[in-house]
Amino acid sequence: MENQRNVSEFILLGLSNDPNIQIFCFVLFLFCYVILMVGNFLILISIQCSPLFHQPMYYFLSHLSSMDICYTSSMTPKLIGDLLMERKTISYGYCMLQVFALHFLGMIEVLILTAMAYDRYVAICKPLHYMLIMNRTRCNLLVLAAWAGGAIHALPQFSMIIWLPFCGPNEIDHYFCEIFPLLKVACTDTYLTGVLVVANSGLIALVIFVILSLSYGIILFTLRNQSAEGRRKALSTCGSHITVVTLFFAPSIFSYLRPPTTFPEDKILALFYTIMAPMFNPLIYTLRNSEMKSAMRKVWFQSSLLNAFN
């Protein structure tokens, strides 16, 4: 592999060359990243320190928040730092690490969202058997399956990219190491690799999105037989899930389910599934969830009282 590669680093072209736009983006994305980290850590601590942790939905939500933190942190700090740099470079090794992290952590997040949809389906469509079906052992197995699915998805992608020869241009028209821009600068025919990436990423995202849409369709159909209060509570929870799923899947499907090429709009779309969706997750799941807001008030109010007395 070393003989096929004489590129030790790549140059990232970033979002824009305009200094004013870069300063604006620096302030914006730094603010978004702080909100994302604070919001997801608040959710994690509030769930871990309250009885909500024993409920399957919040157990999955805590794992989703963990994935949001890891997934976004694999590329956002680099983006924020590069906005202040005139020359944006990334080492070959760190670039390959970003490729693996994007697909490994991203697929885990997708599968956890799927587990959360399954949890809501069982809670609404089979309420009498809910605790029997969604016991802690099954929840643990679903989380382990999500990690295994992430590895199964990411390793083939990573293997295809790491064996590509890079011996010519090293400018990547993106703000992180995305697969399609990398294929564009490889000094070999990458058509087959691009097709395999579309099959592995685009089709999987589409199939999972269709499955999630059908599950929520069944849930909404089942709700017609419930009381007004039951419908209101279920719709509030499902509405949060549907919003998160749409924010994450819509740009992902557009980015990967198409011929393996690059467009200027790709960088804007990537912002949605790398920064915006993980940032909105804590806001969506707290502002529209009375149980979550109540748990956060109790946990942080009790902590404040203990600190005051100590």
Short mmCIF file of C-alpha atoms in Angstrom, two decimals:
data_model
loop_
_atom_site.label_atom_id
_atom_site.label_comp_id
_atom_site.label_asym_id
_atom_site.label_seq_id
_atom_site.Cartn_x
_atom_site.Cartn_y
_atom_site.Cartn_z
CA MET A 1 0.00 0.00 0.00
CA GLU A 2 2.87 2.40 0.78
CA ASN A 3 4.18 2.02 -2.78
CA GLN A 4 0.79 3.05 -4.14
CA ARG A 5 0.58 6.22 -2.04
CA ASN A 6 2.86 9.24 -1.98
CA VAL A 7 0.30 11.54 -0.36
CA SER A 8 0.93 12.05 3.36
CA GLU A 9 -1.74 14.71 3.83
CA PHE A 10 -4.79 16.16 2.13
CA ILE A 11 -5.84 19.78 1.71
CA LEU A 12 -9.48 20.44 2.67
CA LEU A 13 -11.10 23.18 0.61
CA GLY A 14 -13.69 23.72 3.35
CA LEU A 15 -17.03 25.48 3.09
CA SER A 16 -15.88 28.80 1.63
CA ASN A 17 -12.79 30.87 0.82
CA ASP A 18 -14.43 34.13 1.91
CA PRO A 19 -12.83 35.25 5.24
CA ASN A 20 -16.09 36.90 6.40
CA ILE A 21 -18.09 33.75 5.76
CA GLN A 22 -15.44 31.70 7.55
CA ILE A 23 -15.63 33.92 10.66
CA PHE A 24 -19.43 33.71 10.61
CA CYS A 25 -19.30 29.91 10.26
CA PHE A 26 -16.71 29.69 13.06
CA VAL A 27 -19.02 31.52 15.50
CA LEU A 28 -22.10 29.59 14.31
CA PHE A 29 -20.58 26.11 14.45
CA LEU A 30 -18.78 26.76 17.74
CA PHE A 31 -22.14 27.79 19.22
CA CYS A 32 -23.84 24.72 17.71
CA TYR A 33 -21.12 22.40 19.01
CA VAL A 34 -21.33 23.83 22.54
CA ILE A 35 -25.15 23.48 22.50
CA LEU A 36 -24.80 19.92 21.18
CA MET A 37 -22.31 18.88 23.86
CA VAL A 38 -24.12 20.57 26.75
CA GLY A 39 -27.54 19.31 25.64
CA ASN A 40 -26.47 15.70 25.14
CA PHE A 41 -24.48 15.60 28.39
CA LEU A 42 -27.51 17.00 30.24
CA ILE A 43 -29.65 14.23 28.78
CA LEU A 44 -27.06 11.57 29.63
CA ILE A 45 -26.61 12.67 33.24
CA SER A 46 -30.33 13.26 33.80
CA ILE A 47 -31.25 9.79 32.55
CA GLN A 48 -28.41 8.05 34.40
CA CYS A 49 -29.34 9.73 37.69
CA SER A 50 -33.11 9.19 37.48
CA PRO A 51 -35.53 6.23 37.31
CA LEU A 52 -35.96 6.95 33.59
CA PHE A 53 -32.82 4.88 32.92
CA HIS A 54 -34.86 1.73 33.61
CA GLN A 55 -37.38 2.60 30.90
CA PRO A 56 -36.38 1.21 27.48
CA MET A 57 -37.10 4.42 25.56
CA TYR A 58 -34.78 6.50 27.76
CA TYR A 59 -32.19 3.74 27.87
CA PHE A 60 -31.96 3.98 24.07
CA LEU A 61 -32.04 7.78 24.24
CA SER A 62 -28.98 7.79 26.51
CA HIS A 63 -27.11 5.66 23.96
CA LEU A 64 -28.27 7.97 21.16
CA SER A 65 -26.88 10.97 23.05
CA SER A 66 -23.56 9.16 23.53
CA MET A 67 -23.38 8.45 19.81
CA ASP A 68 -24.25 12.08 18.97
CA ILE A 69 -21.33 13.26 21.09
CA CYS A 70 -18.83 10.81 19.59
CA TYR A 71 -20.09 11.08 16.01
CA THR A 72 -20.01 14.87 15.85
CA SER A 73 -16.74 15.14 17.78
CA SER A 74 -14.98 13.04 15.13
CA MET A 75 -15.20 15.93 12.64
CA THR A 76 -16.68 19.14 14.09
CA PRO A 77 -13.69 20.31 16.22
CA LYS A 78 -11.48 19.94 13.13
CA LEU A 79 -13.98 21.97 11.08
CA ILE A 80 -14.14 24.74 13.69
CA GLY A 81 -10.35 24.94 13.97
CA ASP A 82 -9.88 24.94 10.19
CA LEU A 83 -12.18 27.96 9.81
CA LEU A 84 -9.44 30.04 11.46
CA MET A 85 -6.66 28.53 9.34
CA GLU A 86 -5.56 29.81 5.96
CA ARG A 87 -4.35 26.36 4.87
CA LYS A 88 -6.58 23.51 5.94
CA THR A 89 -4.73 20.20 5.98
CA ILE A 90 -5.47 16.76 7.38
CA SER A 91 -3.02 13.89 7.67
CA TYR A 92 -3.64 10.69 5.73
CA GLY A 93 -4.10 8.69 8.94
CA TYR A 94 -6.56 11.14 10.49
CA CYS A 95 -8.43 11.27 7.18
CA MET A 96 -8.86 7.49 7.16
CA LEU A 97 -9.94 7.64 10.81
CA GLN A 98 -12.66 10.14 9.89
CA VAL A 99 -13.93 7.85 7.13
CA PHE A 100 -14.20 4.94 9.56
CA ALA A 101 -15.74 7.03 12.37
CA LEU A 102 -18.35 8.60 10.07
CA HIS A 103 -19.69 5.24 8.93
CA PHE A 104 -19.16 3.25 12.14
CA LEU A 105 -20.72 5.77 14.54
CA GLY A 106 -23.28 6.93 11.97
CA MET A 107 -24.59 3.40 11.42
CA ILE A 108 -24.77 2.78 15.18
CA GLU A 109 -26.88 5.93 15.47
CA VAL A 110 -29.15 4.79 12.63
CA LEU A 111 -29.68 1.39 14.26
CA ILE A 112 -30.36 2.92 17.68
CA LEU A 113 -33.03 5.12 16.05
CA THR A 114 -34.45 1.91 14.59
CA ALA A 115 -34.46 0.28 18.05
CA MET A 116 -36.28 3.34 19.43
CA ALA A 117 -38.90 3.03 16.69
CA TYR A 118 -39.33 -0.66 17.56
CA ASP A 119 -39.72 0.29 21.23
CA ARG A 120 -42.50 2.77 20.38
CA TYR A 121 -44.18 0.19 18.14
CA VAL A 122 -44.28 -2.37 20.97
CA ALA A 123 -45.40 0.24 23.54
CA ILE A 124 -48.34 1.43 21.43
CA CYS A 125 -49.34 -1.67 19.46
CA LYS A 126 -48.68 -4.31 22.16
CA PRO A 127 -48.98 -2.43 25.47
CA LEU A 128 -49.94 -5.47 27.57
CA HIS A 129 -46.75 -7.30 26.59
CA TYR A 130 -44.48 -4.24 26.53
CA MET A 131 -42.37 -4.95 29.64
CA LEU A 132 -42.09 -8.63 28.72
CA ILE A 133 -40.89 -7.90 25.19
CA MET A 134 -38.72 -4.87 25.97
CA ASN A 135 -36.91 -6.32 28.98
CA ARG A 136 -33.39 -5.13 29.79
CA THR A 137 -31.76 -8.21 28.24
CA ARG A 138 -33.44 -7.52 24.90
CA CYS A 139 -32.54 -3.82 25.12
CA ASN A 140 -28.89 -4.73 25.71
CA LEU A 141 -28.97 -7.12 22.77
CA LEU A 142 -30.42 -4.41 20.51
CA VAL A 143 -27.64 -2.01 21.50
CA LEU A 144 -24.99 -4.69 20.93
CA ALA A 145 -26.59 -5.44 17.55
CA ALA A 146 -26.32 -1.73 16.70
CA TRP A 147 -22.57 -1.76 17.48
CA ALA A 148 -22.10 -4.96 15.47
CA GLY A 149 -24.08 -3.47 12.59
CA GLY A 150 -21.90 -0.36 12.69
CA ALA A 151 -18.76 -2.48 12.39
CA ILE A 152 -20.23 -4.65 9.61
CA HIS A 153 -21.15 -1.52 7.66
CA ALA A 154 -17.99 0.52 8.28
CA LEU A 155 -15.24 -2.08 7.81
CA PRO A 156 -15.98 -2.78 4.11
CA GLN A 157 -16.18 0.98 3.41
CA PHE A 158 -12.92 1.58 5.24
CA SER A 159 -11.21 -1.34 3.50
CA MET A 160 -12.20 -0.06 0.05
CA ILE A 161 -10.84 3.43 0.77
CA ILE A 162 -7.62 2.54 2.58
CA TRP A 163 -6.37 0.43 -0.33
CA LEU A 164 -6.94 3.17 -2.90
CA PRO A 165 -3.77 4.72 -4.35
CA PHE A 166 -3.41 8.48 -3.80
CA CYS A 167 -0.50 9.73 -5.85
CA GLY A 168 -1.60 12.93 -7.54
CA PRO A 169 -3.90 15.80 -6.51
CA ASN A 170 -4.52 15.95 -2.78
CA GLU A 171 -7.22 18.65 -2.59
CA ILE A 172 -10.55 17.41 -1.18
CA ASP A 173 -13.56 19.59 -1.95
CA HIS A 174 -15.15 19.13 1.47
CA TYR A 175 -14.67 20.10 5.11
CA PHE A 176 -13.91 16.51 6.24
CA CYS A 177 -12.82 13.26 4.61
CA GLU A 178 -15.97 12.09 2.85
CA ILE A 179 -15.84 9.04 0.60
CA PHE A 180 -17.00 10.50 -2.73
CA PRO A 181 -14.55 13.46 -2.69
CA LEU A 182 -11.78 10.97 -1.81
CA LEU A 183 -12.70 8.77 -4.77
CA LYS A 184 -12.37 11.84 -6.98
CA VAL A 185 -8.68 12.34 -6.08
CA ALA A 186 -7.65 8.66 -6.15
CA CYS A 187 -5.32 7.87 -9.07
CA THR A 188 -7.21 4.80 -10.28
CA ASP A 189 -10.61 3.90 -11.70
CA THR A 190 -13.02 4.14 -8.75
CA TYR A 191 -16.32 3.45 -10.53
CA LEU A 192 -16.81 0.00 -8.97
CA THR A 193 -15.83 1.32 -5.54
CA GLY A 194 -18.38 4.11 -5.91
CA VAL A 195 -21.12 1.64 -6.83
CA LEU A 196 -20.30 -0.49 -3.79
CA VAL A 197 -20.42 2.60 -1.55
CA VAL A 198 -23.85 3.52 -2.94
CA ALA A 199 -25.07 -0.04 -2.32
CA ASN A 200 -23.61 -0.19 1.18
CA SER A 201 -24.61 3.31 2.33
CA GLY A 202 -27.39 4.65 0.12
CA LEU A 203 -29.50 1.51 -0.20
CA ILE A 204 -29.12 0.63 3.48
CA ALA A 205 -30.20 4.15 4.49
CA LEU A 206 -33.19 3.98 2.13
CA VAL A 207 -34.30 0.53 3.33
CA ILE A 208 -34.05 1.51 7.01
CA PHE A 209 -35.91 4.77 6.32
CA VAL A 210 -38.73 2.86 4.58
CA ILE A 211 -38.93 0.39 7.49
CA LEU A 212 -39.09 3.26 10.00
CA SER A 213 -41.75 5.04 7.94
CA LEU A 214 -43.88 1.88 7.77
CA SER A 215 -43.52 1.31 11.52
CA TYR A 216 -44.66 4.85 12.28
CA GLY A 217 -47.51 4.41 9.81
CA ILE A 218 -48.66 1.32 11.73
CA ILE A 219 -48.33 3.23 15.01
CA LEU A 220 -50.43 6.14 13.74
CA PHE A 221 -53.04 3.70 12.41
CA THR A 222 -53.21 1.96 15.81
CA LEU A 223 -53.63 5.27 17.67
CA ARG A 224 -57.09 5.82 16.21
CA ASN A 225 -58.49 3.35 18.80
CA GLN A 226 -56.93 5.09 21.82
CA SER A 227 -58.25 7.85 24.03
CA ALA A 228 -57.56 11.50 23.23
CA GLU A 229 -55.01 11.72 26.07
CA GLY A 230 -53.29 8.52 24.94
CA ARG A 231 -53.13 9.79 21.37
CA ARG A 232 -51.71 13.13 22.50
CA LYS A 233 -48.93 11.54 24.56
CA ALA A 234 -48.05 8.96 21.90
CA LEU A 235 -48.07 11.52 19.10
CA SER A 236 -45.79 13.81 21.13
CA THR A 237 -43.21 11.03 21.56
CA CYS A 238 -43.51 9.71 18.01
CA GLY A 239 -43.38 13.25 16.63
CA SER A 240 -39.97 13.70 18.27
CA HIS A 241 -38.71 10.46 16.74
CA ILE A 242 -40.06 11.28 13.28
CA THR A 243 -38.41 14.73 13.37
CA VAL A 244 -35.01 13.26 14.32
CA VAL A 245 -35.29 10.51 11.70
CA THR A 246 -36.17 13.01 8.96
CA LEU A 247 -33.32 15.39 9.88
CA PHE A 248 -30.82 12.54 9.78
CA PHE A 249 -32.04 10.37 6.90
CA ALA A 250 -33.21 12.88 4.27
CA PRO A 251 -29.76 14.45 3.62
CA SER A 252 -27.99 11.10 4.08
CA ILE A 253 -30.13 9.40 1.43
CA PHE A 254 -29.65 12.29 -1.00
CA SER A 255 -25.88 12.25 -0.43
CA TYR A 256 -25.36 8.50 -0.91
CA LEU A 257 -28.23 7.16 -3.03
CA ARG A 258 -27.08 8.52 -6.39
CA PRO A 259 -24.28 8.01 -8.91
CA PRO A 260 -20.88 8.26 -7.16
CA THR A 261 -20.04 11.88 -7.87
CA THR A 262 -19.78 15.16 -5.96
CA PHE A 263 -21.89 18.32 -5.98
CA PRO A 264 -21.31 21.73 -4.32
CA GLU A 265 -24.48 21.18 -2.27
CA ASP A 266 -22.99 18.07 -0.62
CA LYS A 267 -21.13 20.14 1.97
CA ILE A 268 -24.31 21.93 3.02
CA LEU A 269 -26.27 18.68 3.23
CA ALA A 270 -23.48 17.06 5.27
CA LEU A 271 -23.92 19.79 7.89
CA PHE A 272 -27.41 18.44 8.60
CA TYR A 273 -26.37 14.90 9.49
CA THR A 274 -23.01 15.78 11.09
CA ILE A 275 -23.94 18.85 13.17
CA MET A 276 -27.57 19.99 12.90
CA ALA A 277 -29.39 16.71 13.60
CA PRO A 278 -27.19 15.80 16.63
CA MET A 279 -27.64 19.37 17.93
CA PHE A 280 -31.42 19.29 17.63
CA ASN A 281 -31.76 15.83 19.22
CA PRO A 282 -31.54 17.05 22.84
CA LEU A 283 -33.84 20.00 22.12
CA ILE A 284 -36.44 17.79 20.42
CA TYR A 285 -36.37 15.09 23.09
CA THR A 286 -36.52 17.50 26.04
CA LEU A 287 -38.75 20.38 24.96
CA ARG A 288 -41.47 17.99 23.74
CA ASN A 289 -41.15 15.42 26.53
CA SER A 290 -42.67 16.16 29.93
CA GLU A 291 -41.04 13.13 31.62
CA MET A 292 -37.60 14.22 30.44
CA LYS A 293 -38.14 17.81 31.59
CA SER A 294 -39.38 16.61 34.98
CA ALA A 295 -36.38 14.30 35.43
CA MET A 296 -33.94 17.08 34.51
CA ARG A 297 -35.55 19.47 36.99
CA LYS A 298 -35.38 16.90 39.79
CA VAL A 299 -31.80 15.84 39.11
CA TRP A 300 -30.36 19.33 38.74
CA PHE A 301 -32.52 20.91 41.46
CA GLN A 302 -31.46 18.22 43.95
CA SER A 303 -27.81 18.67 42.92
CA SER A 304 -28.09 22.41 43.48
CA LEU A 305 -29.61 21.88 46.93
CA LEU A 306 -26.87 19.42 47.92
CA ASN A 307 -24.18 21.85 46.78
CA ALA A 308 -25.85 24.68 48.69
CA PHE A 309 -25.97 22.67 51.93
CA ASN A 310 -22.41 21.45 51.54
#
